[in-house]
Coordinates of C-alpha atoms and ligand atoms in Angstrom, one line a residue:
Chain A
M1 CA -0.1 0.1 -0.2
A2 CA 2.4 2.3 0.7
S3 CA 4.1 1.7 -2.6
I4 CA 0.8 2.8 -4.0
H5 CA 1.1 6.1 -2.1
A6 CA 4.4 6.5 -3.6
A7 CA 3.4 5.8 -7.1
V8 CA 0.9 8.6 -7.0
I9 CA 3.0 10.9 -4.9
D10 CA 5.3 10.5 -8.3
L11 CA 1.9 10.8 -10.7
K12 CA 1.6 14.4 -8.9
R13 CA 5.3 15.1 -10.2
L14 CA 3.4 14.9 -13.5
D15 CA 1.1 17.8 -13.2
Q16 CA 4.1 19.8 -11.8
L17 CA 6.2 19.1 -14.8
A18 CA 3.5 21.3 -16.5
G19 CA 4.7 24.1 -14.6
S20 CA 7.7 24.4 -16.7
D21 CA 8.2 26.7 -19.7
T22 CA 9.4 25.0 -22.8
P23 CA 7.8 25.9 -26.4
I24 CA 5.6 23.5 -25.9
H25 CA 4.4 24.1 -22.8
T26 CA 3.9 27.8 -23.7
L27 CA 1.4 26.3 -26.8
D28 CA -2.1 27.0 -26.0
S29 CA -3.7 24.1 -24.2
R30 CA -6.1 23.6 -26.9
A31 CA -4.0 22.9 -29.5
K32 CA -2.2 19.8 -27.2
V33 CA -5.9 18.8 -26.5
L34 CA -7.0 18.0 -30.0
V35 CA -3.6 16.9 -31.2
T36 CA -3.8 14.4 -28.8
F37 CA -7.3 13.4 -29.3
A38 CA -6.5 13.4 -33.0
F39 CA -3.6 11.0 -32.4
I40 CA -5.8 8.6 -29.8
V41 CA -8.0 8.4 -32.9
S42 CA -5.6 7.6 -35.3
V43 CA -4.0 4.7 -33.2
V44 CA -7.0 3.4 -31.7
S45 CA -9.1 2.9 -35.2
F46 CA -6.3 0.2 -36.8
G47 CA -7.4 -3.0 -36.7
R48 CA -6.8 -5.5 -34.1
Y49 CA -4.0 -7.5 -36.0
E50 CA -1.7 -4.3 -37.0
L51 CA 1.6 -4.0 -35.5
I52 CA 4.2 -2.6 -38.3
R53 CA 2.1 0.6 -39.2
M54 CA 1.4 2.0 -35.7
V55 CA 5.6 2.2 -35.4
P56 CA 6.0 5.3 -37.2
F57 CA 3.2 6.5 -34.5
F58 CA 6.4 6.7 -31.9
V59 CA 7.5 9.7 -33.5
Y60 CA 5.1 12.1 -31.6
P61 CA 5.6 11.0 -28.0
A62 CA 9.2 10.9 -29.1
V63 CA 9.2 14.5 -30.4
M64 CA 7.1 15.7 -27.6
V65 CA 9.3 14.4 -24.8
V66 CA 12.2 16.1 -26.5
L67 CA 11.0 19.3 -27.3
A68 CA 9.3 19.6 -23.7
G69 CA 12.2 18.4 -22.0
L70 CA 10.2 15.5 -19.9
P71 CA 12.2 12.9 -18.4
P72 CA 12.3 10.1 -20.6
L73 CA 12.7 7.4 -18.1
Y74 CA 9.7 8.7 -15.6
V75 CA 7.4 8.9 -18.6
A76 CA 8.8 5.4 -19.5
R77 CA 7.8 4.2 -16.0
K78 CA 4.7 5.6 -15.7
I79 CA 3.6 3.9 -19.1
A80 CA 4.9 0.8 -17.6
L81 CA 2.7 1.0 -14.7
I82 CA -0.4 0.6 -16.9
S83 CA 0.9 -1.9 -19.5
P84 CA 0.1 -4.7 -16.9
F85 CA -3.6 -4.1 -16.8
V86 CA -3.8 -4.0 -20.3
V87 CA -2.0 -7.4 -20.6
M88 CA -4.9 -8.7 -18.5
V89 CA -7.4 -7.1 -20.9
G90 CA -6.0 -9.0 -23.9
L91 CA -4.9 -12.3 -21.9
F92 CA -7.1 -14.4 -23.5
N93 CA -6.3 -13.5 -27.2
P94 CA -3.8 -16.0 -27.5
V95 CA -5.9 -18.8 -26.1
F96 CA -9.1 -18.0 -28.0
D97 CA -7.7 -17.0 -31.4
R98 CA -5.2 -19.6 -32.7
T99 CA -5.5 -18.6 -36.4
V100 CA -1.8 -18.8 -37.6
M101 CA -0.8 -15.3 -39.6
Y102 CA 3.1 -15.4 -39.7
Q103 CA 5.4 -18.3 -39.6
I104 CA 8.9 -17.6 -38.9
G105 CA 11.0 -21.0 -39.2
Q106 CA 9.2 -23.6 -37.2
M107 CA 7.5 -21.1 -35.0
E108 CA 3.9 -20.1 -35.9
I109 CA 2.6 -17.2 -34.2
S110 CA -1.2 -17.2 -34.0
G111 CA -3.2 -14.2 -34.4
G112 CA -4.4 -14.4 -30.4
W113 CA -0.8 -13.5 -29.9
I114 CA -0.4 -10.5 -32.9
S115 CA -3.5 -8.8 -31.6
L116 CA -2.2 -9.1 -28.0
L117 CA 0.8 -6.9 -29.0
S118 CA -0.8 -4.8 -31.3
L119 CA -3.1 -3.9 -27.8
L120 CA 0.2 -3.5 -26.1
I121 CA 1.8 -1.1 -28.6
R122 CA -1.7 1.0 -28.9
S123 CA -1.7 1.0 -25.2
I124 CA 1.8 2.6 -24.8
L125 CA 0.9 5.0 -27.6
T126 CA -2.0 6.4 -26.1
V127 CA -1.6 6.2 -22.5
G128 CA 2.0 7.9 -23.3
A129 CA 0.3 10.8 -25.4
A130 CA -2.2 11.3 -22.5
F131 CA 0.8 11.5 -19.5
I132 CA 2.6 13.6 -22.1
L133 CA -0.7 15.9 -22.8
V134 CA -0.9 16.1 -18.7
G135 CA 2.7 16.9 -18.3
T136 CA 2.9 19.5 -20.9
T137 CA -0.5 21.3 -19.7
G138 CA -1.7 20.6 -16.6
F139 CA -5.1 19.0 -15.3
T140 CA -6.4 22.2 -14.9
A141 CA -5.9 23.7 -18.4
I142 CA -6.9 20.4 -19.8
C143 CA -10.3 20.9 -18.1
Q144 CA -10.5 24.5 -18.9
A145 CA -9.3 23.7 -22.9
L146 CA -12.3 21.4 -23.0
E147 CA -14.8 23.6 -21.7
R148 CA -13.4 26.0 -24.3
L149 CA -13.9 23.8 -26.9
G150 CA -17.6 23.0 -26.3
I151 CA -17.8 20.5 -23.9
P152 CA -20.3 21.4 -21.0
Q153 CA -18.8 23.1 -18.0
V154 CA -20.1 20.8 -15.6
F155 CA -18.2 17.9 -17.4
A156 CA -15.0 20.0 -17.2
V157 CA -15.7 20.7 -13.6
Q158 CA -16.4 17.4 -12.6
L159 CA -13.4 15.7 -14.6
L160 CA -11.3 18.0 -12.6
F161 CA -12.6 17.1 -9.4
L162 CA -12.3 13.5 -10.3
H163 CA -8.6 14.2 -10.9
R164 CA -8.1 15.8 -7.1
Y165 CA -10.4 12.7 -5.8
I166 CA -8.1 9.9 -7.3
F167 CA -5.3 12.0 -5.0
V168 CA -7.2 12.8 -2.1
L169 CA -8.1 8.9 -1.8
A170 CA -4.2 7.9 -2.6
D171 CA -3.3 10.6 0.4
E172 CA -5.8 8.9 2.7
T173 CA -4.9 5.4 1.5
G174 CA -1.2 6.2 2.3
R175 CA -2.1 7.2 5.8
A176 CA -4.3 5.0 6.5
S177 CA -2.3 2.0 5.9
K178 CA 1.0 3.5 7.7
A179 CA -0.9 3.9 10.6
R180 CA -2.3 0.4 10.6
E181 CA 1.1 -0.7 10.0
L182 CA 2.6 0.7 12.6
R183 CA 0.2 -0.7 15.1
S184 CA 0.1 -4.2 13.5
C185 CA 3.5 -5.1 15.5
G186 CA 5.3 -6.1 12.4
R187 CA 2.3 -9.6 12.2
K188 CA 2.4 -10.0 8.4
G189 CA -1.5 -11.3 7.9
L190 CA -2.9 -7.9 9.5
G191 CA -6.3 -9.7 9.5
I192 CA -8.9 -9.6 6.7
A193 CA -11.4 -7.6 9.3
S194 CA -9.3 -4.8 10.2
F195 CA -8.6 -4.4 6.1
S196 CA -12.1 -4.6 5.2
S197 CA -13.1 -2.3 8.0
M198 CA -10.3 0.1 6.9
T199 CA -11.5 0.4 3.5
G200 CA -15.0 1.2 4.8
H201 CA -13.5 3.9 7.2
L202 CA -11.2 4.9 3.9
L203 CA -14.2 5.5 1.7
L204 CA -15.7 7.9 4.3
R205 CA -12.9 10.0 5.4
T206 CA -11.7 10.4 1.4
W207 CA -15.4 11.9 1.0
Q208 CA -15.1 14.1 3.7
Q209 CA -11.5 15.2 2.5
A210 CA -12.7 15.7 -1.1
E211 CA -16.0 17.8 0.6
R212 CA -13.4 20.2 2.7
I213 CA -11.1 20.5 -0.2
H214 CA -13.9 21.5 -2.1
T215 CA -15.2 23.7 0.5
A216 CA -11.8 25.5 0.6
M217 CA -11.7 26.3 -3.1
L218 CA -15.4 27.6 -2.7
A219 CA -14.0 29.9 0.2
R220 CA -11.6 31.2 -2.4
G221 CA -14.2 32.5 -5.0
F222 CA -14.3 29.2 -7.2
V223 CA -17.8 29.5 -9.1
G224 CA -16.8 26.5 -11.5
R225 CA -14.8 28.6 -13.8
F226 CA -11.3 27.9 -14.6
H227 CA -8.3 30.1 -14.5
T228 CA -4.8 29.1 -15.5
H229 CA -1.6 31.4 -15.4
R230 CA -0.7 31.3 -18.5
K231 CA -1.7 33.6 -21.5
S232 CA -3.7 31.6 -24.0
R233 CA -4.4 32.8 -27.5
F234 CA -5.0 30.4 -30.3
G235 CA -2.5 31.8 -32.8
A236 CA -0.2 31.0 -35.8
D237 CA 2.2 28.4 -33.6
E238 CA -0.6 26.6 -32.3
L239 CA -2.4 26.6 -35.9
L240 CA 0.8 25.3 -37.1
F241 CA 1.2 22.8 -34.2
L242 CA -2.2 21.3 -34.6
L243 CA -2.1 20.7 -38.6
G244 CA 1.1 19.8 -38.9
W245 CA 0.4 16.7 -36.5
S246 CA -2.9 15.6 -38.0
L247 CA -1.9 15.8 -41.2
L248 CA 1.2 13.6 -40.1
F249 CA -1.3 11.3 -38.4
I250 CA -3.9 10.9 -41.1
S251 CA -1.2 10.7 -43.7
L252 CA 0.2 7.9 -41.5
R253 CA -3.5 6.2 -41.1
T254 CA -4.3 6.3 -44.2
V255 CA -1.2 5.7 -46.6
N256 CA 1.1 2.8 -45.7
I257 CA 4.3 4.1 -46.1
S258 CA 6.2 0.8 -46.3
E259 CA 3.8 0.2 -49.4
V260 CA 4.5 3.2 -50.6
L261 CA 8.4 2.9 -50.4
G262 CA 8.4 -0.7 -51.4
A263 CA 6.7 0.7 -54.7
L264 CA 9.3 3.7 -55.0
F265 CA 12.3 1.3 -54.7
P266 CA 11.0 -1.8 -55.9
Chain B
M1 CA -17.4 51.0 7.0
S2 CA -20.4 48.6 8.4
H3 CA -19.6 46.1 6.1
H4 CA -16.8 44.4 8.4
I5 CA -19.2 44.2 10.9
V6 CA -20.0 40.5 12.1
E7 CA -23.1 39.2 13.8
A8 CA -24.7 36.1 14.8
K9 CA -28.1 36.0 16.5
N10 CA -29.3 32.6 18.1
M11 CA -27.2 30.4 16.3
Q12 CA -27.5 26.6 16.8
H13 CA -25.7 24.0 14.7
V14 CA -26.3 20.2 14.9
Y15 CA -23.8 18.0 13.2
P16 CA -25.7 14.9 10.9
D17 CA -24.6 12.7 13.8
G18 CA -26.5 14.5 15.9
T19 CA -23.7 16.0 17.8
I20 CA -25.2 19.7 19.3
A21 CA -21.7 21.6 18.6
I22 CA -23.2 24.9 19.1
K23 CA -26.1 25.3 21.3
D24 CA -26.9 29.0 21.3
V25 CA -24.7 31.6 20.4
S26 CA -25.1 35.2 19.8
F27 CA -22.4 37.9 19.6
H28 CA -21.6 41.5 17.4
I29 CA -18.4 42.3 16.3
T30 CA -17.3 45.5 14.7
H31 CA -15.5 47.1 12.5
G32 CA -11.6 46.7 13.0
E33 CA -11.9 44.7 16.0
S34 CA -9.8 41.9 17.3
V35 CA -11.1 39.3 18.8
A36 CA -10.1 35.9 20.1
I37 CA -12.4 32.8 20.6
I38 CA -11.1 30.5 23.0
G39 CA -11.9 27.2 24.8
A40 CA -11.2 23.5 25.6
N41 CA -10.7 21.2 22.9
G42 CA -14.3 20.4 21.4
A43 CA -16.0 23.3 22.6
G44 CA -17.1 24.3 19.3
K45 CA -14.8 27.0 18.2
S46 CA -14.1 25.6 14.8
T47 CA -18.2 24.6 14.2
L48 CA -18.5 28.3 14.8
L49 CA -15.7 30.1 12.4
Q50 CA -17.0 27.8 9.7
H51 CA -20.2 29.6 9.8
L52 CA -18.9 33.0 9.0
N53 CA -18.4 32.0 5.5
G54 CA -20.4 29.9 4.9
C55 CA -18.7 26.6 4.8
L56 CA -21.2 25.0 7.5
E57 CA -24.9 26.1 7.2
A58 CA -26.2 27.0 10.6
T59 CA -29.0 24.8 11.7
S60 CA -31.4 27.4 13.3
G61 CA -30.1 31.3 14.0
Q62 CA -28.7 34.1 12.0
I63 CA -25.4 35.1 10.5
R64 CA -24.6 38.8 9.2
I65 CA -21.8 40.3 7.4
G66 CA -22.1 43.8 7.4
D67 CA -25.6 44.5 6.1
T68 CA -26.0 41.8 4.1
P69 CA -27.6 38.3 5.4
L70 CA -25.8 35.2 4.6
T71 CA -27.6 33.3 2.3
K72 CA -27.0 31.1 -0.6
G73 CA -27.3 33.9 -3.0
T74 CA -25.2 36.1 -0.9
L75 CA -22.7 33.3 -0.4
P76 CA -20.0 34.6 -2.9
D77 CA -20.1 38.4 -2.2
I78 CA -19.3 37.2 1.8
R79 CA -16.6 35.0 0.8
R80 CA -14.8 37.7 -0.7
T81 CA -14.9 39.5 2.2
V82 CA -14.1 37.1 4.4
G83 CA -10.8 35.0 4.2
M84 CA -10.8 32.2 6.1
V85 CA -7.9 30.1 7.5
F86 CA -8.7 26.6 8.3
Q87 CA -7.5 24.7 11.3
Y88 CA -6.0 22.3 9.0
P89 CA -3.6 23.1 6.4
D90 CA -4.1 20.4 4.3
D91 CA -7.9 20.9 3.9
Q92 CA -6.9 24.3 1.9
L93 CA -4.2 23.4 -0.1
F94 CA -5.0 22.0 -3.5
M95 CA -3.0 23.1 -6.5
P96 CA 0.0 21.0 -7.8
T97 CA 2.6 24.3 -6.5
V98 CA 2.8 26.6 -4.0
F99 CA 2.6 29.7 -6.5
E100 CA -0.4 28.1 -8.2
D101 CA -2.4 27.8 -4.6
V102 CA -1.8 31.2 -3.4
A103 CA -2.5 32.3 -6.9
F104 CA -6.5 30.5 -7.2
G105 CA -8.4 32.9 -5.2
P106 CA -6.7 36.2 -6.6
L107 CA -7.5 34.5 -10.1
N108 CA -10.8 33.6 -9.6
Q109 CA -11.0 37.3 -8.1
G110 CA -10.3 38.3 -11.8
L111 CA -7.0 40.1 -11.3
S112 CA -4.6 40.7 -14.0
D113 CA -1.7 38.2 -14.7
S114 CA 0.8 40.7 -13.0
D115 CA -1.1 41.7 -10.3
V116 CA -1.9 38.0 -9.7
D117 CA 1.6 37.7 -9.7
R118 CA 2.5 40.5 -7.2
R119 CA -0.4 39.2 -4.6
V120 CA 1.5 36.1 -4.6
T121 CA 5.1 37.3 -4.1
E122 CA 3.7 39.6 -1.6
A123 CA 2.0 37.2 0.5
L124 CA 4.7 34.6 0.2
A125 CA 6.9 37.0 1.5
Q126 CA 4.6 38.0 4.5
V127 CA 4.6 34.8 5.8
G128 CA 8.1 33.9 4.9
A129 CA 7.5 31.5 2.5
A130 CA 9.2 33.2 -0.5
H131 CA 11.3 30.5 -0.9
L132 CA 8.9 27.7 -1.5
R133 CA 7.3 29.4 -4.3
T134 CA 7.8 26.3 -6.9
K135 CA 7.4 23.3 -4.2
A136 CA 4.2 21.2 -4.3
P137 CA 2.5 21.8 -1.0
Y138 CA 2.4 18.0 -0.4
H139 CA 6.1 18.2 0.2
L140 CA 6.0 20.8 2.6
S141 CA 7.2 20.5 6.5
G142 CA 3.8 21.3 8.9
G143 CA 4.5 24.6 9.6
E144 CA 5.4 25.5 6.1
K145 CA 2.1 24.2 4.7
K146 CA 0.5 26.3 7.4
R147 CA 2.5 29.5 6.4
V148 CA 1.0 28.9 2.6
A149 CA -2.3 28.3 3.9
I150 CA -2.2 31.8 5.4
A151 CA -0.7 33.2 2.5
T152 CA -3.5 31.9 0.3
V153 CA -6.0 33.9 2.3
L154 CA -3.4 37.2 2.9
A155 CA -3.0 36.8 -1.1
M156 CA -6.9 37.7 -1.4
S157 CA -6.7 40.7 0.7
P158 CA -9.8 40.3 2.9
D159 CA -12.1 42.8 5.0
I160 CA -12.3 40.3 7.9
L161 CA -9.9 38.0 8.3
V162 CA -10.8 34.7 10.0
M163 CA -8.2 32.3 11.5
D164 CA -8.8 28.9 13.1
E165 CA -5.7 28.5 15.5
P166 CA -2.9 30.1 13.0
T167 CA 0.2 29.6 15.3
S168 CA -0.3 26.0 15.9
G169 CA 2.3 24.4 14.5
L170 CA 4.3 27.2 13.9
D171 CA 8.3 27.5 14.9
P172 CA 8.9 30.5 17.5
F173 CA 10.0 32.8 14.8
A174 CA 7.0 32.3 12.3
R175 CA 4.7 32.5 15.2
R176 CA 6.4 36.4 16.1
Q177 CA 6.2 37.1 12.2
L178 CA 2.6 36.0 12.1
M179 CA 1.9 38.1 15.4
S180 CA 3.7 41.6 13.9
L181 CA 1.5 40.8 10.7
L182 CA -1.7 40.3 12.2
R183 CA -0.9 43.5 14.6
E184 CA -0.4 45.4 11.6
F185 CA -4.0 43.8 9.9
R186 CA -6.0 46.9 10.4
H187 CA -9.6 45.4 9.6
T188 CA -11.7 43.1 11.6
K189 CA -10.3 39.8 12.7
I190 CA -11.3 36.8 14.5
F191 CA -9.6 33.7 15.4
T192 CA -9.2 31.0 18.2
S193 CA -6.2 29.6 19.7
H194 CA -4.8 27.9 22.6
D195 CA -2.1 30.1 22.5
L196 CA -3.4 32.5 25.2
D197 CA -0.2 34.5 25.6
M198 CA -0.8 35.5 21.5
V199 CA -4.4 36.2 22.5
L200 CA -3.3 38.5 25.5
D201 CA -1.2 40.4 22.9
L202 CA -3.3 40.9 20.2
C203 CA -6.7 40.6 21.2
E204 CA -8.3 43.6 23.1
R205 CA -11.8 41.0 23.2
T206 CA -12.2 37.5 23.9
I207 CA -15.3 35.3 23.8
I208 CA -14.8 32.0 25.9
M209 CA -17.1 28.8 24.5
H210 CA -17.8 25.9 26.5
E211 CA -19.7 22.8 25.2
G212 CA -21.0 25.2 22.3
M213 CA -22.0 28.0 24.1
I214 CA -20.6 31.7 24.9
M215 CA -19.7 31.4 28.8
A216 CA -18.1 35.1 28.5
D217 CA -17.1 37.9 26.2
G218 CA -15.3 41.0 27.2
P219 CA -11.9 42.4 27.7
T220 CA -9.2 40.2 27.3
D221 CA -7.3 41.5 30.7
E222 CA -10.6 41.2 32.3
I223 CA -11.3 37.9 31.2
F224 CA -8.1 36.6 32.2
K225 CA -8.1 37.8 35.7
N226 CA -11.3 35.7 36.4
E227 CA -9.5 32.3 37.4
T228 CA -12.5 30.9 38.8
L229 CA -14.1 31.2 35.2
L230 CA -10.8 29.8 33.4
A231 CA -10.9 26.9 35.3
A232 CA -14.5 26.2 34.6
C233 CA -14.0 26.1 31.1
R234 CA -10.7 24.2 31.5
L235 CA -8.4 27.2 30.6
E236 CA -5.5 28.4 32.5
K237 CA -4.3 32.1 32.3
P238 CA -1.6 32.7 29.7
F239 CA 2.1 32.1 30.8
S240 CA 2.9 35.6 30.7
M241 CA 0.3 36.3 33.6
Q242 CA 1.2 33.2 35.7
G243 CA 4.7 34.8 36.9
C244 CA 7.8 33.4 35.8
P245 CA 7.7 29.7 36.6
V246 CA 11.8 29.3 37.1
C247 CA 12.2 32.5 39.2
S248 CA 9.3 31.5 41.5
R249 CA 10.8 27.6 41.5
G250 CA 14.0 29.6 42.9
H251 CA 12.2 31.6 45.3
A252 CA 10.7 28.1 46.9
Q253 CA 14.0 26.1 47.0
T254 CA 15.8 29.2 49.1
S255 CA 13.0 29.8 51.5
Ligands
LIG1 N1 -18.4 16.3 11.0 C1 -18.5 16.3 12.5 N2 -19.8 15.3 12.8 C2 -20.0 15.3 14.0 N3 -19.4 15.7 15.1 C3 -18.5 16.9 14.7 C4 -17.7 17.0 13.4 N4 -17.2 18.1 13.8 C5 -17.0 18.1 14.9 N5 -18.0 17.6 15.7 C6 -18.0 17.8 17.4 O1 -18.6 19.1 17.0 C7 -18.1 19.6 18.7 C8 -17.3 20.4 18.4 O2 -16.1 20.7 17.6 P1 -14.9 21.6 16.8 O3 -14.2 21.2 15.9 O4 -16.0 22.7 16.8 O5 -14.1 21.9 18.7 P2 -12.8 22.9 18.9 O6 -13.3 24.0 19.6 O7 -12.4 23.6 17.4 O8 -11.9 22.0 19.3 P3 -10.0 22.1 19.1 O9 -9.8 23.1 20.0 O10 -10.0 20.7 19.3 O11 -9.8 22.1 17.7 C9 -16.7 18.2 19.0 O12 -17.7 17.9 20.4 C10 -16.7 17.4 18.0 O13 -16.5 16.0 18.2
LIG2 MG1 -10.6 23.8 16.2

């Protein structure tokens, strides 16, 4: 449990990275939200056995991480944290889908394995893009952008609160499990009874804490409107950023590069 | 300047679990007054304070800030007037960095970027936390959190300052710094504290709460002279009024 706590503290660091001042960070948040959206749609819309054609999409996270000065190892670790869940989702693909798709020497590779791998690549790309968005924009600014792009304010505010709530829950979990560990006198089992009562207790505490934070926000004049410290104007830079990436994604999605290259240089 | 008046009439608060935290409380605080609310643990001080900017809703009775009764409709205006520092800073800090947290209020007030920047810098300097500007609130020590929480409220330049145990958890230097800051604050200020020496130093008026009721309300020095009253409310005289313990101990030994 304590390690979950550490992981979340680590996640908060992502929000802090959003405070840097690179050219990517200073772009209007709407441009970044739209590009991320275009990226995710392009990647997700590939067929379930697609592998090779998704590879060029790695150029986006790579370029963004470099331009925005995000620590690459940190981003990689965050993505790795999610992958086990994805593997769980696709775990049974190889069992159910046994049609042979490739043959490498003696080894036959079934469609199930290909689709699992495809799922993994897809998740790395999309989760990576989402992390990069948060790390270059910050969650408040993302919510603000969504609102300015026409999402109803209620949803945008809910999203912001959800984000806060996750952190509050993690904080409370960390505190409660530390308190429990300290008073269990080093016994390993700790008892399922104390665990379940702790969980119930935790939800109540989290709820109260979230409510208190909401109160504190209201007390400081929060009326559901977002304010971020950056200037935000959708100018030429933003347009260029948006068009450049979107065109690249669309062409990578619709044109099969390797085939084109193959046709050009037979 | 009647808008800095704080008035409560027959206020009562019952928590959802049935605890009657405030039984029947009435008081009138005028502009520029500096009032301490003291009392034992669980006396209802925090509960009372949270009514003053509508964080809690009174079960019955009325609260008036200036000429405005506290209702749902007037809440935004009242929150702009009343700045509130909570007892636990963790309840108050929620942004990714100290700077953003302190800027949250001023941004909601619709100030320009340069004004916000100035306010934040000033407020952090006032509490001696300028160096914490870029840190994450959850990486601060307890006292540092407290100072930043105070800065978040100062940055909004409220007309009425309400603080729940402002000096708890502060080191002696930060406590002094905060005390001189409060002394300079010319508007109405109301705070609770177990730091009775600070109360004696800063407040001309003191309200004693006991089990959800006001037991005494009057000039601070008179209240602290009434030992039977203090004892009945689980309180003691401030150290500065108890005579020097070191000297009196020495005296006891020689005699
Ligand atoms: N959310 C709540 N639900 C139920 N009862 C509560 C709640 N919060 C506080 N109380 C009860 O209300 C009473 C007054 O609490 P309050 O926090 O106002 O005390 P306080 O005077 O601020 O004490 P302290 O000096 O310890 O801060 C206490 O008996 C407490 O147990
Ligand atoms: Mg209290």
